Backbone as JSON, one array per atom type, in Angstrom:
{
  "sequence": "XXXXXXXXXXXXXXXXXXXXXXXXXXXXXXXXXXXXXXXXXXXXXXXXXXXXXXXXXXXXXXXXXXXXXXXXXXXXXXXXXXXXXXXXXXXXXXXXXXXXXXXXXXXXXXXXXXXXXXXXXXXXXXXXXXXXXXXXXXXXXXXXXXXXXXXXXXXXXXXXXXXXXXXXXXXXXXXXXXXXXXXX",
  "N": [[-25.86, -8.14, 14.37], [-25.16, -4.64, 15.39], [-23.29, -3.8, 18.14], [-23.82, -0.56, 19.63], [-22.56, 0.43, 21.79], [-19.78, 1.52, 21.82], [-16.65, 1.0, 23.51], [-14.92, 3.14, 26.36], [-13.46, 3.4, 27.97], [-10.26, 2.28, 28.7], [-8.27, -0.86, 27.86], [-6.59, -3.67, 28.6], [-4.77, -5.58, 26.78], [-2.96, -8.63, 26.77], [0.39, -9.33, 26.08], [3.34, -11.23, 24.43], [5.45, -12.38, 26.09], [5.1, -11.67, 28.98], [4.35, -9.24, 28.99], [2.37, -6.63, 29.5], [-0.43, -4.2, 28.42], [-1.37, -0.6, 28.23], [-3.91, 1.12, 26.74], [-5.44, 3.23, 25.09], [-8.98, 3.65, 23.57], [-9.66, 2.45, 20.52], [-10.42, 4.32, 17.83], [-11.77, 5.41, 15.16], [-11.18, 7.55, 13.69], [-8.65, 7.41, 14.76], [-7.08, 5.34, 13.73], [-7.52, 5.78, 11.07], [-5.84, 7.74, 11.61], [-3.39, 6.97, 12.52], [-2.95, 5.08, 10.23], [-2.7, 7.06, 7.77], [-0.09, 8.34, 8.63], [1.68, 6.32, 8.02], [1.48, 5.71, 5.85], [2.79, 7.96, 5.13], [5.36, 7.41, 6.16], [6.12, 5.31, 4.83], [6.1, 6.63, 1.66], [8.35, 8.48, 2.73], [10.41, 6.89, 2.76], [10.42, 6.01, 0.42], [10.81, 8.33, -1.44], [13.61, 9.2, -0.62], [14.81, 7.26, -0.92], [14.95, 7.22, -3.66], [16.45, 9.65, -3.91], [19.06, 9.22, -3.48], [19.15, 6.93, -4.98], [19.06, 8.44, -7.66], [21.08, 10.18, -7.4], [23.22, 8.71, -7.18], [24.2, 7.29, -4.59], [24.62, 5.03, -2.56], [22.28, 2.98, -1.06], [22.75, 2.35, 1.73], [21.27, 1.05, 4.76], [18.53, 1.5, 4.1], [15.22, 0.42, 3.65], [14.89, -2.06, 1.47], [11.68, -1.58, -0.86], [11.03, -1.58, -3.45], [9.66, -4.32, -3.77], [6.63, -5.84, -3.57], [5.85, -6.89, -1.49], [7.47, -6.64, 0.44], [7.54, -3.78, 0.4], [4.49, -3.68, 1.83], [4.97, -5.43, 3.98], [6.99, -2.89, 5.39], [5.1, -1.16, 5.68], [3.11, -2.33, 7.85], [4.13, -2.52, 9.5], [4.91, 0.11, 10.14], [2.36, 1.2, 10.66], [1.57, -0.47, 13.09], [3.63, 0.47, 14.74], [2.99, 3.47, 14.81], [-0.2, 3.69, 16.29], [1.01, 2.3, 18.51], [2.17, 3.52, 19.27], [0.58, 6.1, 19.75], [-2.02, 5.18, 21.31], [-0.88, 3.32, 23.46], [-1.09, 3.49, 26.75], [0.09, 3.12, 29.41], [2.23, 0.45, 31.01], [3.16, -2.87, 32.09], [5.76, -5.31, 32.79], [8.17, -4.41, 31.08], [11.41, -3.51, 31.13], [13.83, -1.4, 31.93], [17.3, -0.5, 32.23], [17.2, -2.32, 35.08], [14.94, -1.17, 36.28], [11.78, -0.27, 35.87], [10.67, 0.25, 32.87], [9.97, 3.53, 31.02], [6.56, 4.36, 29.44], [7.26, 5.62, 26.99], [7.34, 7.3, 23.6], [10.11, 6.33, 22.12], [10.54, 4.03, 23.78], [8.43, 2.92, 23.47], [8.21, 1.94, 20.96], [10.45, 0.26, 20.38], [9.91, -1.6, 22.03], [7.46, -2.85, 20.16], [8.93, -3.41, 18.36], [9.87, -5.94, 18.48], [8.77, -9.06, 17.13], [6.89, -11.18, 18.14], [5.47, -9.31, 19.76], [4.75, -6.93, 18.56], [3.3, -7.77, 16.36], [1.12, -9.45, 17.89], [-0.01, -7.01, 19.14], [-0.75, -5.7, 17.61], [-3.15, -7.64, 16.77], [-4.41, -7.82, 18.77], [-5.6, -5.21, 19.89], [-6.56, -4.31, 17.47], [-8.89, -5.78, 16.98], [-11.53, -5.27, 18.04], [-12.17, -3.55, 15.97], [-12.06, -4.16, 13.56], [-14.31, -6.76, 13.39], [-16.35, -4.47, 14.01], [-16.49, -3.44, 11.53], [-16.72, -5.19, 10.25], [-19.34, -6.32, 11.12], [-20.65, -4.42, 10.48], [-20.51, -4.19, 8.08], [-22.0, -6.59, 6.87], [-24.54, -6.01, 7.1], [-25.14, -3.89, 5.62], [-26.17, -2.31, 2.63], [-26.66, -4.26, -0.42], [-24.87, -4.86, -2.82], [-25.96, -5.57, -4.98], [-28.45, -4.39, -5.39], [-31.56, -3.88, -3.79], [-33.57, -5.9, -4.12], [-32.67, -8.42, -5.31], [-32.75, -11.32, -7.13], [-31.01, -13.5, -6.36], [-30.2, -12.53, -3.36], [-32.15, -13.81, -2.49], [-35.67, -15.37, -1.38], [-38.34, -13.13, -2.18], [-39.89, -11.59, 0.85], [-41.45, -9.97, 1.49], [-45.42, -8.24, 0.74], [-47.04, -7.53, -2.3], [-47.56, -4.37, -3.09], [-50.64, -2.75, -2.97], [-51.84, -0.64, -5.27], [-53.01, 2.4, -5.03], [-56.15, 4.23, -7.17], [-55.37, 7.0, -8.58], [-56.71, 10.15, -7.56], [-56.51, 12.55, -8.5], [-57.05, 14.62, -11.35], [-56.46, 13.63, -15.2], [-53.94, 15.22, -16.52], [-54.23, 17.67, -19.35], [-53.08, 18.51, -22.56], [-50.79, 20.99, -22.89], [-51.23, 24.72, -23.61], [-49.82, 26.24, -26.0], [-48.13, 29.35, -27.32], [-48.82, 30.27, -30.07], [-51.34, 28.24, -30.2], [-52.52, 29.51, -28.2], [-52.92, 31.97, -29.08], [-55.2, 31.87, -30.88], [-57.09, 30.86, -29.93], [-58.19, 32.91, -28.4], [-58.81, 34.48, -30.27], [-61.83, 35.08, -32.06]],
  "CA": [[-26.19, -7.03, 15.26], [-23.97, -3.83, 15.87], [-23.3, -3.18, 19.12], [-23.76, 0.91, 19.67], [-22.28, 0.53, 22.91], [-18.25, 1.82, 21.96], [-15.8, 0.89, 24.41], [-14.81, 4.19, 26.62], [-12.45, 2.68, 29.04], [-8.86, 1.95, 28.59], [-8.34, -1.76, 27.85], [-5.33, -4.21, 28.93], [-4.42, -6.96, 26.62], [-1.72, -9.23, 27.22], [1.47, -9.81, 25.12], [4.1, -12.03, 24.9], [7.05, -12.34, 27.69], [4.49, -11.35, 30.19], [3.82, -7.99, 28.83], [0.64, -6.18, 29.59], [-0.66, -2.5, 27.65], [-3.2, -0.38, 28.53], [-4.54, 1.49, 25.99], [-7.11, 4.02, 24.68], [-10.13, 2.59, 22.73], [-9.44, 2.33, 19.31], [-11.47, 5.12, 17.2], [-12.02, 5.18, 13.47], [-10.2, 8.31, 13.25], [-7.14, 7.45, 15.7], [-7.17, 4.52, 12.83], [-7.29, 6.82, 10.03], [-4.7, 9.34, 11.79], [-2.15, 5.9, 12.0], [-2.85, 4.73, 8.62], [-2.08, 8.4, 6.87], [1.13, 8.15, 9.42], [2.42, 4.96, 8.43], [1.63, 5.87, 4.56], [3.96, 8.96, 5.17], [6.43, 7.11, 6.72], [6.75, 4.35, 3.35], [6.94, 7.56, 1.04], [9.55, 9.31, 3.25], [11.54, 5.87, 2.7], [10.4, 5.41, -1.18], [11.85, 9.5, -1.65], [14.95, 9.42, 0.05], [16.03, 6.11, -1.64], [15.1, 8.09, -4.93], [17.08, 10.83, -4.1], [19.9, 8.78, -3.17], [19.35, 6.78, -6.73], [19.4, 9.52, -8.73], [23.12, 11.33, -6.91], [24.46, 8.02, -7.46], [24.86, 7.2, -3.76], [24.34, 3.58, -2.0], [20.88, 2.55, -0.48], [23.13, 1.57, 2.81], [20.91, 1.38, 5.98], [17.41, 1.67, 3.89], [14.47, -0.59, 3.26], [13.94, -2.07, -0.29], [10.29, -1.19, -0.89], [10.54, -2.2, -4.55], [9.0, -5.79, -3.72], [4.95, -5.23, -3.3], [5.45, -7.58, -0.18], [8.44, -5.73, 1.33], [6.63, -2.18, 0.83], [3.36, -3.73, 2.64], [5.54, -5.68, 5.27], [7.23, -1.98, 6.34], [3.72, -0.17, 5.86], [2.61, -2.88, 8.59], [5.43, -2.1, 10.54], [4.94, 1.85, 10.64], [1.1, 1.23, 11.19], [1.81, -0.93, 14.2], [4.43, 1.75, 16.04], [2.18, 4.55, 15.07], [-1.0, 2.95, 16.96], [0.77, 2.05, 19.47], [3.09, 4.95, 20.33], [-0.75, 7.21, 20.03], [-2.52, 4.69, 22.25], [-0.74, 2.79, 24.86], [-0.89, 4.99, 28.13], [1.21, 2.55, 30.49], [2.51, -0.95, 30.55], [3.85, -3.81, 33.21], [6.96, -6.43, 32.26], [8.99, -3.98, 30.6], [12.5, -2.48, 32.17], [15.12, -0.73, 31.32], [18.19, -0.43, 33.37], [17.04, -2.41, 35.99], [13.69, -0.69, 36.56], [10.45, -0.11, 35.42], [10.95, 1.27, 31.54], [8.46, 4.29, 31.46], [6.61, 3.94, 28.04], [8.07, 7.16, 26.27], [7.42, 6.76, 22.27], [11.15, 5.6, 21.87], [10.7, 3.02, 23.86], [7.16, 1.89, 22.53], [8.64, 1.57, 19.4], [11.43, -0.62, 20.76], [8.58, -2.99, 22.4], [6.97, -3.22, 18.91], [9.89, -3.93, 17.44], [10.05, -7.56, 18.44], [8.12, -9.5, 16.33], [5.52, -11.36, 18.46], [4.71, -8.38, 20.67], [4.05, -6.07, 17.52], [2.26, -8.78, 15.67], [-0.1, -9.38, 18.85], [-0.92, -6.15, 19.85], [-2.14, -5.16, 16.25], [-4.12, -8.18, 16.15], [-5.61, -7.84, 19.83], [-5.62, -4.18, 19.88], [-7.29, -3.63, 15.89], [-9.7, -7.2, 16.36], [-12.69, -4.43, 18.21], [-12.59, -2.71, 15.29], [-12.4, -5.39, 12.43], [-15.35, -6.83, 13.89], [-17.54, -3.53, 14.21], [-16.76, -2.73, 10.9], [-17.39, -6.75, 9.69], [-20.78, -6.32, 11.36], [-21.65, -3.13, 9.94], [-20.55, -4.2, 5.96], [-22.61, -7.59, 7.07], [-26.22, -5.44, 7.68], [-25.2, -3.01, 4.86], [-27.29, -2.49, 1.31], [-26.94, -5.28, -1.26], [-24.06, -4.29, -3.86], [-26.59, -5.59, -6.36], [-29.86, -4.27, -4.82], [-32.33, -4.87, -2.16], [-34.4, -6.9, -4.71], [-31.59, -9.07, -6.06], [-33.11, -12.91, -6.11], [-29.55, -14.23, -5.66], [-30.45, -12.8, -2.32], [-32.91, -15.17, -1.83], [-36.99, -15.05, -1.92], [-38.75, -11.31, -0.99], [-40.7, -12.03, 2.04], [-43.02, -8.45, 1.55], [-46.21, -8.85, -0.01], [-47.35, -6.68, -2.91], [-48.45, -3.21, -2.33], [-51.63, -2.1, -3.84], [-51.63, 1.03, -5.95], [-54.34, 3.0, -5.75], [-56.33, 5.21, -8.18], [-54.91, 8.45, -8.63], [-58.32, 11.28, -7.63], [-56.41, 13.52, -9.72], [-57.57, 14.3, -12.96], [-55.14, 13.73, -15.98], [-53.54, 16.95, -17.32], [-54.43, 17.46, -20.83], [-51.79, 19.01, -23.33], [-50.19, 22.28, -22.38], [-51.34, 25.38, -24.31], [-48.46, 27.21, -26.75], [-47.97, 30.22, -27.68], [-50.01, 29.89, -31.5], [-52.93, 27.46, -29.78], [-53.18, 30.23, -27.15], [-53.68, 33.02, -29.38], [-55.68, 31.51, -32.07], [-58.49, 30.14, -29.27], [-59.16, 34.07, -27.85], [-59.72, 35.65, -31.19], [-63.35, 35.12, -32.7]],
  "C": [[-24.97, -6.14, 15.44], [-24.16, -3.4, 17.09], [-22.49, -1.49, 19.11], [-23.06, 1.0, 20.67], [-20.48, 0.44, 22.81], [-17.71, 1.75, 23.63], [-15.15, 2.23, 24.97], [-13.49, 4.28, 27.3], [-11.66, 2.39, 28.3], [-8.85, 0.35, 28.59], [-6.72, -2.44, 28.39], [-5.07, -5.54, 27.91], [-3.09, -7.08, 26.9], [-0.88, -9.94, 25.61], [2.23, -10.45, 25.47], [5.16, -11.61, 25.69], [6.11, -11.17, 28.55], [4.2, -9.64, 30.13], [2.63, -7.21, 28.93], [0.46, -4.47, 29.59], [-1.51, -2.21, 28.44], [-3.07, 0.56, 27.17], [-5.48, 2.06, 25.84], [-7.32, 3.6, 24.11], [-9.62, 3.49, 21.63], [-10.5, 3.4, 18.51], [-11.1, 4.86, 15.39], [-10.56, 6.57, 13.06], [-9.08, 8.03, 13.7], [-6.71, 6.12, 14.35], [-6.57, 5.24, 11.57], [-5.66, 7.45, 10.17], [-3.09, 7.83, 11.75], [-2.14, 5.76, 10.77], [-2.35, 5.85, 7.79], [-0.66, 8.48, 7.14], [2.34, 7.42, 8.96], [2.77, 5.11, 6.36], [3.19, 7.06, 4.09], [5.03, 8.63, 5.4], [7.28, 6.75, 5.19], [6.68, 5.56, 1.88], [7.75, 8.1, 1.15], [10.74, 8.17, 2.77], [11.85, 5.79, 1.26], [11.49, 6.82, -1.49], [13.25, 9.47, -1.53], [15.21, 8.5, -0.72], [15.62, 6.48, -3.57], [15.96, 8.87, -5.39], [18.44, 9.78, -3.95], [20.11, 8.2, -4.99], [20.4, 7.55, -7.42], [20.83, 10.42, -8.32], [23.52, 10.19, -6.94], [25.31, 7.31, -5.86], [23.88, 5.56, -3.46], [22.87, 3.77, -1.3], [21.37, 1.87, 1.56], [21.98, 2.08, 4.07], [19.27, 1.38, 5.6], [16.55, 0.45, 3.01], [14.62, -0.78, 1.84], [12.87, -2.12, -0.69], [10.15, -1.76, -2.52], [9.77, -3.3, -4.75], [7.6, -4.91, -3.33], [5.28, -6.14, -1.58], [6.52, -7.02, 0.97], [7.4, -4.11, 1.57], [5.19, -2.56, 2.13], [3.94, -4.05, 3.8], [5.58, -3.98, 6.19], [6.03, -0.64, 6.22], [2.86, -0.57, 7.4], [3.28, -2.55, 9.55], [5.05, -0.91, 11.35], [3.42, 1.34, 11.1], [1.32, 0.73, 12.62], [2.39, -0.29, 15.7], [3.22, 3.06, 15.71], [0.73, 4.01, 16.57], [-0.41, 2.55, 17.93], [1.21, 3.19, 20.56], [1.28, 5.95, 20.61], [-1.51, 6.49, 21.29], [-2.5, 3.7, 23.33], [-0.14, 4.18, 25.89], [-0.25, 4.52, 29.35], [1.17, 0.87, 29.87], [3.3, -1.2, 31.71], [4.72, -4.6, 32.54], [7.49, -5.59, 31.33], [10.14, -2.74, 31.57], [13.52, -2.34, 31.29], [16.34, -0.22, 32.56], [18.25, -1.35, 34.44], [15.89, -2.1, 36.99], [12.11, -0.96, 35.5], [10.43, 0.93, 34.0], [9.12, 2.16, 31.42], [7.83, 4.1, 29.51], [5.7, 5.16, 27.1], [7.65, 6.5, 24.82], [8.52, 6.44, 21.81], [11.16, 3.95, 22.27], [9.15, 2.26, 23.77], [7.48, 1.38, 20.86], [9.69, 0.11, 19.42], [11.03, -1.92, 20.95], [8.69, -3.5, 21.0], [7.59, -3.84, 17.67], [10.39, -5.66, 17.4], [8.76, -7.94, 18.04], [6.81, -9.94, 17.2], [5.08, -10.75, 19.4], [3.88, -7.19, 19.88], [2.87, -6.82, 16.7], [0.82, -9.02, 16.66], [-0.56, -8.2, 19.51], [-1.9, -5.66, 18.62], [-3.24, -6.15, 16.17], [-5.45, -7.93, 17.51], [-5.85, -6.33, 19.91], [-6.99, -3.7, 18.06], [-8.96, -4.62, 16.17], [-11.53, -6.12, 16.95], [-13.64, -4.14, 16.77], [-12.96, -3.06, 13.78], [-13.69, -5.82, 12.53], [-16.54, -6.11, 14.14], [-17.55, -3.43, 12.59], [-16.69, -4.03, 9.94], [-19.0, -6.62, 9.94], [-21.39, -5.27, 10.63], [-21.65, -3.41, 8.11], [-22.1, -5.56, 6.12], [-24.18, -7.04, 6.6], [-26.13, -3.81, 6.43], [-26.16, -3.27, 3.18], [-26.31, -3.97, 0.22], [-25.74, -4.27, -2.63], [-25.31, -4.97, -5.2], [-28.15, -5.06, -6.32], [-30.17, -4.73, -3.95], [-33.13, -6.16, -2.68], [-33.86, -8.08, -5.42], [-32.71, -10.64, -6.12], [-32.01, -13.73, -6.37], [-30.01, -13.71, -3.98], [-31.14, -13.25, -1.45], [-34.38, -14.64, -2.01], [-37.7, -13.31, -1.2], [-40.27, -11.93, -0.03], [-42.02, -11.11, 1.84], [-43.84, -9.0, 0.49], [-46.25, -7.69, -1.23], [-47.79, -5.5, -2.55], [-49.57, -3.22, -3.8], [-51.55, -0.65, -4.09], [-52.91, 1.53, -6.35], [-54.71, 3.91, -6.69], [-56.09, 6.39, -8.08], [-56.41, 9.41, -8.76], [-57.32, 11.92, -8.77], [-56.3, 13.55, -10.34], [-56.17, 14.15, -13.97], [-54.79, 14.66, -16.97], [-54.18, 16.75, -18.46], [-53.18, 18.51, -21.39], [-52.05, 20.78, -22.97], [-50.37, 23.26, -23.39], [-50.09, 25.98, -25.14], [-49.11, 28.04, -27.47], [-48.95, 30.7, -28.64], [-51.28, 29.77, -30.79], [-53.56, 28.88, -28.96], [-53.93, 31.75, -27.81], [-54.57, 32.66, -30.15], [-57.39, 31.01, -31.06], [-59.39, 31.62, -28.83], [-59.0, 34.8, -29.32], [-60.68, 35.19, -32.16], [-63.39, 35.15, -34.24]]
}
């Protein structure tokens, strides 16, 4: 079943060291608009350490993206601060100075930056949307058909096909046939 009934309201999950978000509901596009974000980010990184390459200068200070599991790690990374810097709208157990740290996109990034507070908000923060869009592939068409019988026996009965009233054409006059029938 898909529930039609999107979340409208601001949500709170809870992170580790007593941290607690709020958050706007997760949309397909606010999804989208991170993911394009986060893609931009890991080309801005792949470029620059191109350009650097190619003048012959050091890689000091920048990711190595050459590994497939390093590039995805800091793709996960940027996805994570994007998403959260766009949709947390306050937060409790975080200070700065001595106070109440206000949560500015510097310092949402900062949060996110420790491992099991970034790791658990993507998973409690994204799990809505995994789940809507698990249910919806679930109840979707048949990559091999509707009639597949790998998908098991067809329940519908036969339809009956009835007789067509209308008569059956006969062959289409041309050009020749047509003159050759009106002259006597």
């Amino acid at each position: 079943m898909i529930d039609l009934h999107q979340q409208v309201d601001p949500c709170d999950p809870e992170l580790p060291y007593g941290l607690k978000v709020t958050v706007k509901p997760l949309t397909t596009a606010g999804m989208a608009a991170a993911q394009a974000a986060a893609r931009r980010a890991v080309e801005a990184i792949e470029r620059q350490a191109r350009e650097c390459t190619e003048a012959g200068l050091p890689l000091d200070g920048l990711p190595d993206l050459s590994a497939k599991s390093e590039r995805d790690g800091f793709y996960q990374t940027q996805l994570i601060r994007e998403l959260a810097v766009r949709h947390v709208t306050s937060w409790t157990g975080v200070e700065l100075g001595g106070g109440p740290a206000p949560p500015t996109a510097e310092n949402i990034v900062a949060v996110m930056e420790l491992y099991p507070v970034g790791e658990r908000f993507f998973q409690e923060f994204t799990l809505r949307q995994v789940l809507l869009n698990a249910a919806k592939n679930g109840s979707g068409l048949s990559a091999a058909g509707t009639s597949c019988r790998a998908e098991g026996p067809s329940t519908a009965k036969a339809v009956a096909t009835p007789t067509c009233p209308a008569p059956e054409a006969g062959p289409e006059p041309t050009d020749d046939s047509a003159r050759t029938s009106s002259t006597p």
